[in-house]
PDB file of C-alpha atoms in Angstrom:
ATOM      1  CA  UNK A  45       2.586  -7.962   0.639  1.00  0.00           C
ATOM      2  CA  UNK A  46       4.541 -11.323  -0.258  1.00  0.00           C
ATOM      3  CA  UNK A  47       4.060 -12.423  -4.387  1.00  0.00           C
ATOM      4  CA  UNK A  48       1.596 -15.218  -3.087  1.00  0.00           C
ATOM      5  CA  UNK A  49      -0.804 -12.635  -2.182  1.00  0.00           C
ATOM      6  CA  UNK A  50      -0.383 -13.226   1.783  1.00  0.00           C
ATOM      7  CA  UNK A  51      -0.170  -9.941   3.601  1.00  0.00           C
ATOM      8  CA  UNK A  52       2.435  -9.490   6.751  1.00  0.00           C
ATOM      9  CA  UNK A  53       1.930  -6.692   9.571  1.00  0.00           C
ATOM     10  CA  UNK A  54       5.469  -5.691  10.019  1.00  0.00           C
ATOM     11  CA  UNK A  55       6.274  -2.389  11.665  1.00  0.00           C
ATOM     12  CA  UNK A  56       3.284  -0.978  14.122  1.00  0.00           C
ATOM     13  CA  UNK A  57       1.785   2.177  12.457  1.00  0.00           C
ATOM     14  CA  UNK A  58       2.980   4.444  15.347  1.00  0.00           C
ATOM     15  CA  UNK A  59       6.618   3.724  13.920  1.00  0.00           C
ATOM     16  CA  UNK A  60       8.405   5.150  11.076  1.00  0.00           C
ATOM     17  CA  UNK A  61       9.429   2.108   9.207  1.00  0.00           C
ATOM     18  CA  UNK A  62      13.080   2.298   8.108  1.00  0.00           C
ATOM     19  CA  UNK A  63      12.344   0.960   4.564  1.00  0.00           C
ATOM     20  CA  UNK A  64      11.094   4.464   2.997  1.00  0.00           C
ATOM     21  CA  UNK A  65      13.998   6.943   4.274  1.00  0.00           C
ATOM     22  CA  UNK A  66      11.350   8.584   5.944  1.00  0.00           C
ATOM     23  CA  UNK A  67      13.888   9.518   8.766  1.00  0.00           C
ATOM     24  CA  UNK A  68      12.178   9.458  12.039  1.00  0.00           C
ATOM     25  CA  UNK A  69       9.214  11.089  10.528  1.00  0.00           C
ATOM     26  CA  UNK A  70       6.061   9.391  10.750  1.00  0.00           C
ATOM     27  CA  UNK A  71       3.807  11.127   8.294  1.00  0.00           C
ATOM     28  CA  UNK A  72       2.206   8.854   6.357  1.00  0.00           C
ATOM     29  CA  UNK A  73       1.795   4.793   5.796  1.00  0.00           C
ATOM     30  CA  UNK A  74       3.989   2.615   4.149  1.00  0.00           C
ATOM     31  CA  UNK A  75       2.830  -0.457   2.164  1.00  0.00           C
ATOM     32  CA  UNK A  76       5.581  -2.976   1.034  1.00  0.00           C
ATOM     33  CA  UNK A  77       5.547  -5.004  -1.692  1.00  0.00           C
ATOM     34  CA  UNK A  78       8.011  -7.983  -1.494  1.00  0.00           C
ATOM     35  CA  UNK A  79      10.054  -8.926  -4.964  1.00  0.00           C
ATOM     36  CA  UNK A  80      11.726  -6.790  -7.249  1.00  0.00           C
ATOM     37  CA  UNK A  81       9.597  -4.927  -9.909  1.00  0.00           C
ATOM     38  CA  UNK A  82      11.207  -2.523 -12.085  1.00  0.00           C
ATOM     39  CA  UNK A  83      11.327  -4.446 -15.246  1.00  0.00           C
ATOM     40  CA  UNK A  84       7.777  -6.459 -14.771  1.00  0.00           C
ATOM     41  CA  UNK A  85       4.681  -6.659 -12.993  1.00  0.00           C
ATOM     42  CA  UNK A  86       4.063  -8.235  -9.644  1.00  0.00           C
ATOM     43  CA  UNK A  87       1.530 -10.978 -10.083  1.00  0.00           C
ATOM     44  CA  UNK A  88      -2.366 -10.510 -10.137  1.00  0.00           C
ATOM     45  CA  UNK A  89      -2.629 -11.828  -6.990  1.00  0.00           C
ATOM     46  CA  UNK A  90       0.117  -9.778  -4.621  1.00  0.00           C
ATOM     47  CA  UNK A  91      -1.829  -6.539  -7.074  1.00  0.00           C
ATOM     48  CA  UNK A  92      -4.796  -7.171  -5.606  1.00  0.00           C
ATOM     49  CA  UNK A  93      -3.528  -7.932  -2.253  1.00  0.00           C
ATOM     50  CA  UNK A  94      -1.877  -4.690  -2.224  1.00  0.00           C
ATOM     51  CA  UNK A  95      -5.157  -3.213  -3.777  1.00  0.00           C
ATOM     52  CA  UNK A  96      -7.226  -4.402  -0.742  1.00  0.00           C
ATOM     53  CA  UNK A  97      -4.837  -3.429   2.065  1.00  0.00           C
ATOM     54  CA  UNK A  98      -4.672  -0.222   0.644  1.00  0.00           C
ATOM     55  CA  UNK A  99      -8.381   0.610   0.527  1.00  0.00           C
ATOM     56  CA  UNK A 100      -8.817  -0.786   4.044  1.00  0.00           C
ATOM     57  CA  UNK A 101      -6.223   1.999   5.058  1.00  0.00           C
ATOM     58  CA  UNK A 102      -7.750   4.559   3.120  1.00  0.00           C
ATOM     59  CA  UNK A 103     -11.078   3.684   4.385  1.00  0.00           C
ATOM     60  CA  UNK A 104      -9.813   2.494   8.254  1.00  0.00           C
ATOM     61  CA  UNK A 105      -7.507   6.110   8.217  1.00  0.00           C
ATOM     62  CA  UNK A 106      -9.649   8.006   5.911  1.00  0.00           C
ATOM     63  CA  UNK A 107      -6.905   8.768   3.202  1.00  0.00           C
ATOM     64  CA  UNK A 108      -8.013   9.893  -0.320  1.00  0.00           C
ATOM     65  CA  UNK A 109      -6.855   8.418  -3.343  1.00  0.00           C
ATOM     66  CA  UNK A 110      -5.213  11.372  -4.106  1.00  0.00           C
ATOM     67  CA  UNK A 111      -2.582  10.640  -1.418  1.00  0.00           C
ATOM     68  CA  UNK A 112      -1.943   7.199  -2.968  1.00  0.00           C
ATOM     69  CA  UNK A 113       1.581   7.193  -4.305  1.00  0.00           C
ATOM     70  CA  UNK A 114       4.678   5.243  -4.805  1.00  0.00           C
ATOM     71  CA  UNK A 115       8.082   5.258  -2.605  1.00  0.00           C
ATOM     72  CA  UNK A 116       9.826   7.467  -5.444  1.00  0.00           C
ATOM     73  CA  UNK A 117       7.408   9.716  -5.723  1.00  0.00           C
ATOM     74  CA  UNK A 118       7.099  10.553  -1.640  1.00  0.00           C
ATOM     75  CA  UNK A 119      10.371  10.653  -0.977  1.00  0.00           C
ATOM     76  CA  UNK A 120      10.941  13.100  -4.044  1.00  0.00           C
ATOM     77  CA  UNK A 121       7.723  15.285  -2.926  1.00  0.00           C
ATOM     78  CA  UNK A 122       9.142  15.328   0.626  1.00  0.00           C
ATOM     79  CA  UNK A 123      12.680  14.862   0.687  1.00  0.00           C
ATOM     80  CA  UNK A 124      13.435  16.589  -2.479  1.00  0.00           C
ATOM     81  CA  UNK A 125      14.821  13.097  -4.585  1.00  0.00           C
ATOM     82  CA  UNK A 126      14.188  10.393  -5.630  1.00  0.00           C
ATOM     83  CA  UNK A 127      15.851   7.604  -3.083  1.00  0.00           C
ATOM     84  CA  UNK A 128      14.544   4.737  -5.238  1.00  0.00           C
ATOM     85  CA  UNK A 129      13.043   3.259  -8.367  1.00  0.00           C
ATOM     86  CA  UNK A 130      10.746   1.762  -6.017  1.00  0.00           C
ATOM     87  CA  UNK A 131       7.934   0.422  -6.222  1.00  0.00           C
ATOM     88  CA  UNK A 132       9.133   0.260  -9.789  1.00  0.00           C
ATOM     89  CA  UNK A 133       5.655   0.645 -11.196  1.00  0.00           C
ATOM     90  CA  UNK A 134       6.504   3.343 -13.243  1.00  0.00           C
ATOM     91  CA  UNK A 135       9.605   1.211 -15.097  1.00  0.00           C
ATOM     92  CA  UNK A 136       7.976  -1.765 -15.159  1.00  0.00           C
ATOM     93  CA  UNK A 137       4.508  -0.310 -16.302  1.00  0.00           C
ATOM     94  CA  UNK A 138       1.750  -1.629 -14.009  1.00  0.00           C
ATOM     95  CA  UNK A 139       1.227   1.547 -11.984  1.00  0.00           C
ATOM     96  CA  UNK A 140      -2.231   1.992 -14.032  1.00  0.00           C
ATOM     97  CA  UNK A 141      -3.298  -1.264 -13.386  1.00  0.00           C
ATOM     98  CA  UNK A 142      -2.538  -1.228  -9.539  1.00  0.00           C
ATOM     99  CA  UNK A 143      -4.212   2.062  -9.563  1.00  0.00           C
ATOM    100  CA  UNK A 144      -7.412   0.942 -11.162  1.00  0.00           C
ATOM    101  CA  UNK A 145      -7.256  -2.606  -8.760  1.00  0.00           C
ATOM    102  CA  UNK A 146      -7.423   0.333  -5.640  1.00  0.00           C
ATOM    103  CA  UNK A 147     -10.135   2.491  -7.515  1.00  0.00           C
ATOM    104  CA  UNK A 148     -12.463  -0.841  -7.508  1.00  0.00           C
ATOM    105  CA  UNK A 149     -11.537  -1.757  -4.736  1.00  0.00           C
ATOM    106  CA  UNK A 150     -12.269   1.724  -3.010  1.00  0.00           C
ATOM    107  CA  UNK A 151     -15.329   2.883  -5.130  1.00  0.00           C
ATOM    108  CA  UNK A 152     -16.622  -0.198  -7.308  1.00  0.00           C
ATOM    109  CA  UNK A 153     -19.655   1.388  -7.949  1.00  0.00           C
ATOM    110  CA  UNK A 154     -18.146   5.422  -8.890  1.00  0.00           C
ATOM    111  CA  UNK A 155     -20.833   6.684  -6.537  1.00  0.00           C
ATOM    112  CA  UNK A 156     -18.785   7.301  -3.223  1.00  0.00           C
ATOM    113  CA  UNK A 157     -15.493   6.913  -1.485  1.00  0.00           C
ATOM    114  CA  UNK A 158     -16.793   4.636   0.950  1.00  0.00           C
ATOM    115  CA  UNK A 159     -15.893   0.584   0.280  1.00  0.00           C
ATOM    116  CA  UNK A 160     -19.036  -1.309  -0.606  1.00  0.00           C
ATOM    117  CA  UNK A 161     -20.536  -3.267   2.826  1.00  0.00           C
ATOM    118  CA  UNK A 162     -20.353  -6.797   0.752  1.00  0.00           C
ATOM    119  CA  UNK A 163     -16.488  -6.433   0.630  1.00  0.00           C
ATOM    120  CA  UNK A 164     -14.680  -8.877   3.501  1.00  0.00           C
ATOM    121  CA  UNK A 165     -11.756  -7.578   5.232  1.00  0.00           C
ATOM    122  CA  UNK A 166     -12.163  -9.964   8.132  1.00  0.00           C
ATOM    123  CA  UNK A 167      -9.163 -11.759   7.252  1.00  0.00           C
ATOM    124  CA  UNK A 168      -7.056  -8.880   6.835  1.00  0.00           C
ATOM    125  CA  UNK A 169      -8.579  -7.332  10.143  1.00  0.00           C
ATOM    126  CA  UNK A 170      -7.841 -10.411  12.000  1.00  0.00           C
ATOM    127  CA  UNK A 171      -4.028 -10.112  10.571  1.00  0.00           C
ATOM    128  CA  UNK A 172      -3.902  -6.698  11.440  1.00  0.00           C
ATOM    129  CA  UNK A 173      -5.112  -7.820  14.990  1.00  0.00           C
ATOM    130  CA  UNK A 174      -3.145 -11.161  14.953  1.00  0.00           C
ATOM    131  CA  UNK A 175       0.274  -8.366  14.612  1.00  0.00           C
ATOM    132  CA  UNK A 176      -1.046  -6.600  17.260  1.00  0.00           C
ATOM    133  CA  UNK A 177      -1.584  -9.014  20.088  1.00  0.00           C
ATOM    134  CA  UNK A 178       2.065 -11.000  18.986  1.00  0.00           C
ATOM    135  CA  UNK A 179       0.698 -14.009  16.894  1.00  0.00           C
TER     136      UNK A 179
END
């Protein structure tokens, strides 16, 4: 997810993406979000970008909110270390707020896990599906 907001399909999600140290293991989904952000917050805009790609996973691959978490903290629940500072929300302090962006984006309304109907995703569909077909 680039600063401006503008989200880019990068590595198909049959394929473990290098980025994570994941090894060859493809176990879970791996979000990136361009810039580096241990000291400060990525802008309100790549936030929410991130926000909304997130909760069209979790609601596209049915992943609880639970299983939300950053690169340090998989790779030191499944590797055993941390490899990285990254995403570098816990450093630069806007893990809570990227957290609560998913939560309303996920469950505005506290009721159910399900994202509301009058939430758009066509865009971010049609990138998903613009990656897919080589555009």
């Amino acid at each position: 997810v680039q600063v401006d907001g503008v989200i880019k399909y990068c590595v198909d999600m049959t394929l473990a993406p290098w980025h994570d140290h994941c090894g060859d293991e493809n176990t879970h989904i791996a979000v990136g979000i361009a810039g580096e952000w241990d000291k400060e917050s990525p802008p309100r805009v790549q936030l929410e970008a991130t926000a909304r790609l997130c909760a069209y996973l979790m609601r596209t691959l049915n992943i609880p909110l639970a299983n939300v978490e950053g690169h340090r903290e998989w790779s030191n629940r499944y590797q055993g270390k941390p490899m990285s500072a990254c995403p570098g929300w816990l450093t630069g302090g806007w893990r809570n707020t990227f957290l609560a962006l998913l939560q309303t984006e996920v469950n505005p309304a506290g009721a159910s896990f399900a994202a509301p109907e009058e939430v758009d995703y066509t865009a971010l569909e049609g990138s998903l599906a613009d990656h897919d077909e080589g555009r």
